[in-house]
Amino acid sequence: VYRGGRLVRDVRFPTSLEQHGSDAMHTDPDYSAAYVVLDTDSGLKGFGLTFTLGKGTEIVLCAVKALAGLVIGKSLQEIVSNFRGFYRLLTSDGQMRWLGPEKGVIHLATAAVLNAVWDLWARAEGKHDTSCVTKTLCHTPSVFILFLDILVKAQEGKKQREDQMLKEGYPAYTTSCAWLGYSDQQLKQLCSDALKSGWTRFKVKVGADLEDDIRRCRLIRKMIGPSSTLMIDANQRWDVAEAISWVSRLAEVKPLWIEEPTSPDDILGHAAISKALAPLGIGVATGEQCHNRVMFKQFLQASALQFVQIDSCRLGSVNENLAVLLMAYKFQVPVCPHAGGVGLCELVQHLILFDYICVSADLRNRMCEYVDHLHEHFTSPVVIQDAHYMPPKDPGYSCEMLEESVNRHEYPEGDIWKQEIKK
Ligand SMILES: C[C@H](O)[C@@H](O)CC(=O)C(=O)O
Ligand SMILES: [Mg+2]
């Protein structure tokens, strides 16, 4: 890896203008990415990103630049032959670990860099019929020597599951119908379009106003009927007691889960909410802002969640997500990844396909989030068929963006932002 073109760019999309992505805590999100390109002297490039919102991207960029010295000058072979050591190098730097360790902005930056390394590795592999990250994971078991027992067990039926995924894809749910800032009219229209396209699982944003939530959830439940699945997401809006009473009022619409009911750091709070809502048949889901594997371990140990929501950029890339997938398997808790944003669907599809094919071998109560925004900016966007993620076919980690999109959306000099700033 060498210092070639621009290592990291601030790419922002003005999604807040139309309230895409809005929730009870993030009322004006501009979906953004710290977009990393690793150049190598073989000519091969690795593309990675981490998802952020608007202004926050500036800080992540600084952190990526600070980490750059740890990757530049290394060969890919040097990195992947001791990937554990390289992960530790990035996360344990004597001066930078004070910012984390393994949490917050420095960890988002670690994810951006490591996502690019995984992309580069998969592209360089090319020894299978395709060389995407899913394939690299499924065909390189020695990477997971510590968990060999789980992976060996899952060898049985692996080929059938791989074929099944190629044919049917991995089940998905949609969040794009019911962002908090959407009008009822929009909600109805999007929901009716989604039903026509085969969607049967829907997530609704809640948490700002109880009467509003009751009205919106009833409306959606009426449209999707009793047999479709409904989830609700409060994005950390409540304290523990409020979460229990608010969600109890929404129990009539039969949500499968309440997502991020309270502070993402409050493990025992989540445990109390889980316990209180269990008799109503409502589980607790969380993870999109869970700092690291240590937090996930405690959530699992404390029975504080019933659905694990890994995030391809919040944790330290594939490396740390694998640890969480394996722990979730040990605890027999289903994984339903967080996706959406910009590029998260593209990235996380690799992880959840690996989970099904090589770890959990189970689809019960499992689905991957899908959000229908910004895929047109990627060279290999996700393919959704009949509400399922179809396995990626192109090399790499699916997060290379179109050069034109990056140029137009780069902040603040891209055309899109020049126009916005003039307004
Ligand atoms: C700010 C983001 O859009 C957030 O609301 C996403 C989220 O919580 C989800 O997709 O789940
Ligand atoms: Mg959420």
PDB file of N, CA, C and O in Angstrom, residues 201-239:
ATOM      1  N   ARG A 201     -41.868  -7.442   5.538  1.00  0.00           N
ATOM      2  CA  ARG A 201     -41.310  -7.069   6.844  1.00  0.00           C
ATOM      3  C   ARG A 201     -40.966  -5.582   6.812  1.00  0.00           C
ATOM      4  O   ARG A 201     -40.218  -5.141   5.939  1.00  0.00           O
ATOM      5  N   PHE A 202     -41.472  -4.869   7.803  1.00  0.00           N
ATOM      6  CA  PHE A 202     -41.404  -3.401   7.771  1.00  0.00           C
ATOM      7  C   PHE A 202     -40.949  -2.859   9.120  1.00  0.00           C
ATOM      8  O   PHE A 202     -41.398  -3.328  10.160  1.00  0.00           O
ATOM      9  N   LYS A 203     -40.101  -1.808   9.076  1.00  0.00           N
ATOM     10  CA  LYS A 203     -39.714  -1.153  10.329  1.00  0.00           C
ATOM     11  C   LYS A 203     -40.207   0.288  10.327  1.00  0.00           C
ATOM     12  O   LYS A 203     -40.105   0.978   9.309  1.00  0.00           O
ATOM     13  N   VAL A 204     -40.741   0.699  11.483  1.00  0.00           N
ATOM     14  CA  VAL A 204     -41.317   2.037  11.618  1.00  0.00           C
ATOM     15  C   VAL A 204     -40.559   2.809  12.692  1.00  0.00           C
ATOM     16  O   VAL A 204     -40.264   2.277  13.759  1.00  0.00           O
ATOM     17  N   LYS A 205     -40.239   4.058  12.419  1.00  0.00           N
ATOM     18  CA  LYS A 205     -39.577   4.909  13.410  1.00  0.00           C
ATOM     19  C   LYS A 205     -40.604   5.436  14.404  1.00  0.00           C
ATOM     20  O   LYS A 205     -41.698   5.872  13.999  1.00  0.00           O
ATOM     21  N   VAL A 206     -40.262   5.383  15.686  1.00  0.00           N
ATOM     22  CA  VAL A 206     -41.153   5.865  16.738  1.00  0.00           C
ATOM     23  C   VAL A 206     -40.339   6.674  17.748  1.00  0.00           C
ATOM     24  O   VAL A 206     -39.133   6.812  17.604  1.00  0.00           O
ATOM     25  N   GLY A 207     -41.029   7.198  18.759  1.00  0.00           N
ATOM     26  CA  GLY A 207     -40.306   7.730  19.911  1.00  0.00           C
ATOM     27  C   GLY A 207     -40.459   9.218  20.184  1.00  0.00           C
ATOM     28  O   GLY A 207     -40.073   9.667  21.256  1.00  0.00           O
ATOM     29  N   ALA A 208     -40.988   9.979  19.222  1.00  0.00           N
ATOM     30  CA  ALA A 208     -41.066  11.418  19.486  1.00  0.00           C
ATOM     31  C   ALA A 208     -42.398  11.794  20.143  1.00  0.00           C
ATOM     32  O   ALA A 208     -42.438  12.630  21.051  1.00  0.00           O
ATOM     33  N   ASP A 209     -43.482  11.157  19.688  1.00  0.00           N
ATOM     34  CA  ASP A 209     -44.808  11.531  20.181  1.00  0.00           C
ATOM     35  C   ASP A 209     -45.680  10.274  20.213  1.00  0.00           C
ATOM     36  O   ASP A 209     -45.901   9.643  19.169  1.00  0.00           O
ATOM     37  N   LEU A 210     -46.152   9.904  21.387  1.00  0.00           N
ATOM     38  CA  LEU A 210     -46.838   8.619  21.541  1.00  0.00           C
ATOM     39  C   LEU A 210     -48.110   8.527  20.690  1.00  0.00           C
ATOM     40  O   LEU A 210     -48.352   7.523  20.017  1.00  0.00           O
ATOM     41  N   GLU A 211     -48.930   9.590  20.728  1.00  0.00           N
ATOM     42  CA  GLU A 211     -50.193   9.518  19.966  1.00  0.00           C
ATOM     43  C   GLU A 211     -49.900   9.381  18.472  1.00  0.00           C
ATOM     44  O   GLU A 211     -50.578   8.641  17.757  1.00  0.00           O
ATOM     45  N   ASP A 212     -48.891  10.098  18.015  1.00  0.00           N
ATOM     46  CA  ASP A 212     -48.453   9.995  16.615  1.00  0.00           C
ATOM     47  C   ASP A 212     -48.007   8.575  16.273  1.00  0.00           C
ATOM     48  O   ASP A 212     -48.327   8.045  15.210  1.00  0.00           O
ATOM     49  N   ASP A 213     -47.238   8.001  17.202  1.00  0.00           N
ATOM     50  CA  ASP A 213     -46.732   6.638  16.977  1.00  0.00           C
ATOM     51  C   ASP A 213     -47.890   5.654  16.872  1.00  0.00           C
ATOM     52  O   ASP A 213     -47.894   4.778  16.006  1.00  0.00           O
ATOM     53  N   ILE A 214     -48.869   5.815  17.764  1.00  0.00           N
ATOM     54  CA  ILE A 214     -50.015   4.885  17.747  1.00  0.00           C
ATOM     55  C   ILE A 214     -50.725   5.001  16.395  1.00  0.00           C
ATOM     56  O   ILE A 214     -51.012   3.998  15.738  1.00  0.00           O
ATOM     57  N   ARG A 215     -50.933   6.229  15.957  1.00  0.00           N
ATOM     58  CA  ARG A 215     -51.637   6.436  14.676  1.00  0.00           C
ATOM     59  C   ARG A 215     -50.843   5.843  13.501  1.00  0.00           C
ATOM     60  O   ARG A 215     -51.376   5.086  12.695  1.00  0.00           O
ATOM     61  N   ARG A 216     -49.547   6.148  13.464  1.00  0.00           N
ATOM     62  CA  ARG A 216     -48.727   5.687  12.341  1.00  0.00           C
ATOM     63  C   ARG A 216     -48.582   4.164  12.333  1.00  0.00           C
ATOM     64  O   ARG A 216     -48.650   3.523  11.283  1.00  0.00           O
ATOM     65  N   CYS A 217     -48.381   3.580  13.511  1.00  0.00           N
ATOM     66  CA  CYS A 217     -48.212   2.119  13.572  1.00  0.00           C
ATOM     67  C   CYS A 217     -49.514   1.393  13.229  1.00  0.00           C
ATOM     68  O   CYS A 217     -49.503   0.366  12.543  1.00  0.00           O
ATOM     69  N   ARG A 218     -50.637   1.959  13.686  1.00  0.00           N
ATOM     70  CA  ARG A 218     -51.931   1.328  13.323  1.00  0.00           C
ATOM     71  C   ARG A 218     -52.126   1.370  11.811  1.00  0.00           C
ATOM     72  O   ARG A 218     -52.574   0.390  11.202  1.00  0.00           O
ATOM     73  N   LEU A 219     -51.791   2.526  11.261  1.00  0.00           N
ATOM     74  CA  LEU A 219     -51.953   2.708   9.812  1.00  0.00           C
ATOM     75  C   LEU A 219     -51.127   1.659   9.039  1.00  0.00           C
ATOM     76  O   LEU A 219     -51.631   0.997   8.128  1.00  0.00           O
ATOM     77  N   ILE A 220     -49.871   1.507   9.450  1.00  0.00           N
ATOM     78  CA  ILE A 220     -48.998   0.531   8.757  1.00  0.00           C
ATOM     79  C   ILE A 220     -49.495  -0.893   8.989  1.00  0.00           C
ATOM     80  O   ILE A 220     -49.593  -1.690   8.060  1.00  0.00           O
ATOM     81  N   ARG A 221     -49.839  -1.203  10.241  1.00  0.00           N
ATOM     82  CA  ARG A 221     -50.306  -2.570  10.520  1.00  0.00           C
ATOM     83  C   ARG A 221     -51.545  -2.887   9.671  1.00  0.00           C
ATOM     84  O   ARG A 221     -51.677  -3.988   9.132  1.00  0.00           O
ATOM     85  N   LYS A 222     -52.444  -1.905   9.543  1.00  0.00           N
ATOM     86  CA  LYS A 222     -53.665  -2.128   8.759  1.00  0.00           C
ATOM     87  C   LYS A 222     -53.283  -2.407   7.294  1.00  0.00           C
ATOM     88  O   LYS A 222     -53.856  -3.283   6.647  1.00  0.00           O
ATOM     89  N   MET A 223     -52.303  -1.669   6.805  1.00  0.00           N
ATOM     90  CA  MET A 223     -51.935  -1.849   5.402  1.00  0.00           C
ATOM     91  C   MET A 223     -51.227  -3.179   5.157  1.00  0.00           C
ATOM     92  O   MET A 223     -51.450  -3.827   4.140  1.00  0.00           O
ATOM     93  N   ILE A 224     -50.364  -3.604   6.085  1.00  0.00           N
ATOM     94  CA  ILE A 224     -49.554  -4.804   5.816  1.00  0.00           C
ATOM     95  C   ILE A 224     -50.251  -6.092   6.262  1.00  0.00           C
ATOM     96  O   ILE A 224     -49.831  -7.183   5.889  1.00  0.00           O
ATOM     97  N   GLY A 225     -51.322  -5.925   7.065  1.00  0.00           N
ATOM     98  CA  GLY A 225     -52.084  -7.104   7.492  1.00  0.00           C
ATOM     99  C   GLY A 225     -51.409  -7.833   8.649  1.00  0.00           C
ATOM    100  O   GLY A 225     -50.249  -7.574   8.957  1.00  0.00           O
ATOM    101  N   PRO A 226     -52.163  -8.773   9.260  1.00  0.00           N
ATOM    102  CA  PRO A 226     -51.659  -9.427  10.480  1.00  0.00           C
ATOM    103  C   PRO A 226     -50.476 -10.363  10.244  1.00  0.00           C
ATOM    104  O   PRO A 226     -49.698 -10.629  11.157  1.00  0.00           O
ATOM    105  N   SER A 227     -50.320 -10.881   9.027  1.00  0.00           N
ATOM    106  CA  SER A 227     -49.262 -11.892   8.854  1.00  0.00           C
ATOM    107  C   SER A 227     -47.900 -11.285   8.503  1.00  0.00           C
ATOM    108  O   SER A 227     -46.880 -11.976   8.557  1.00  0.00           O
ATOM    109  N   SER A 228     -47.866 -10.013   8.144  1.00  0.00           N
ATOM    110  CA  SER A 228     -46.561  -9.397   7.888  1.00  0.00           C
ATOM    111  C   SER A 228     -45.892  -9.038   9.209  1.00  0.00           C
ATOM    112  O   SER A 228     -46.536  -8.955  10.250  1.00  0.00           O
ATOM    113  N   THR A 229     -44.578  -8.803   9.140  1.00  0.00           N
ATOM    114  CA  THR A 229     -43.809  -8.515  10.361  1.00  0.00           C
ATOM    115  C   THR A 229     -43.575  -7.017  10.489  1.00  0.00           C
ATOM    116  O   THR A 229     -43.237  -6.337   9.515  1.00  0.00           O
ATOM    117  N   LEU A 230     -43.754  -6.525  11.720  1.00  0.00           N
ATOM    118  CA  LEU A 230     -43.558  -5.096  11.992  1.00  0.00           C
ATOM    119  C   LEU A 230     -42.510  -4.951  13.098  1.00  0.00           C
ATOM    120  O   LEU A 230     -42.550  -5.656  14.102  1.00  0.00           O
ATOM    121  N   MET A 231     -41.576  -4.030  12.896  1.00  0.00           N
ATOM    122  CA  MET A 231     -40.589  -3.718  13.940  1.00  0.00           C
ATOM    123  C   MET A 231     -40.670  -2.222  14.213  1.00  0.00           C
ATOM    124  O   MET A 231     -41.030  -1.451  13.320  1.00  0.00           O
ATOM    125  N   ILE A 232     -40.303  -1.812  15.426  1.00  0.00           N
ATOM    126  CA  ILE A 232     -40.279  -0.377  15.730  1.00  0.00           C
ATOM    127  C   ILE A 232     -38.893   0.014  16.259  1.00  0.00           C
ATOM    128  O   ILE A 232     -38.202  -0.797  16.870  1.00  0.00           O
ATOM    129  N   ASP A 233     -38.530   1.280  16.011  1.00  0.00           N
ATOM    130  CA  ASP A 233     -37.163   1.738  16.302  1.00  0.00           C
ATOM    131  C   ASP A 233     -37.219   3.132  16.920  1.00  0.00           C
ATOM    132  O   ASP A 233     -37.698   4.083  16.300  1.00  0.00           O
ATOM    133  N   ALA A 234     -36.726   3.258  18.167  1.00  0.00           N
ATOM    134  CA  ALA A 234     -36.810   4.543  18.883  1.00  0.00           C
ATOM    135  C   ALA A 234     -35.483   5.306  18.893  1.00  0.00           C
ATOM    136  O   ALA A 234     -35.409   6.413  19.438  1.00  0.00           O
ATOM    137  N   ASN A 235     -34.438   4.720  18.337  1.00  0.00           N
ATOM    138  CA  ASN A 235     -33.142   5.411  18.270  1.00  0.00           C
ATOM    139  C   ASN A 235     -32.713   6.071  19.592  1.00  0.00           C
ATOM    140  O   ASN A 235     -32.321   7.228  19.611  1.00  0.00           O
ATOM    141  N   GLN A 236     -32.902   5.343  20.698  1.00  0.00           N
ATOM    142  CA  GLN A 236     -32.360   5.736  22.024  1.00  0.00           C
ATOM    143  C   GLN A 236     -33.110   6.868  22.695  1.00  0.00           C
ATOM    144  O   GLN A 236     -32.579   7.541  23.580  1.00  0.00           O
ATOM    145  N   ARG A 237     -34.362   7.096  22.324  1.00  0.00           N
ATOM    146  CA  ARG A 237     -35.053   8.300  22.765  1.00  0.00           C
ATOM    147  C   ARG A 237     -35.464   8.291  24.244  1.00  0.00           C
ATOM    148  O   ARG A 237     -35.592   9.329  24.871  1.00  0.00           O
ATOM    149  N   TRP A 238     -35.693   7.081  24.810  1.00  0.00           N
ATOM    150  CA  TRP A 238     -36.329   7.023  26.134  1.00  0.00           C
ATOM    151  C   TRP A 238     -35.371   6.652  27.265  1.00  0.00           C
ATOM    152  O   TRP A 238     -34.302   6.115  27.020  1.00  0.00           O
ATOM    153  N   ASP A 239     -35.846   6.886  28.509  1.00  0.00           N
ATOM    154  CA  ASP A 239     -35.169   6.219  29.618  1.00  0.00           C
ATOM    155  C   ASP A 239     -35.860   4.863  29.802  1.00  0.00           C
ATOM    156  O   ASP A 239     -36.816   4.543  29.078  1.00  0.00           O
TER     157      ASP A 239
END
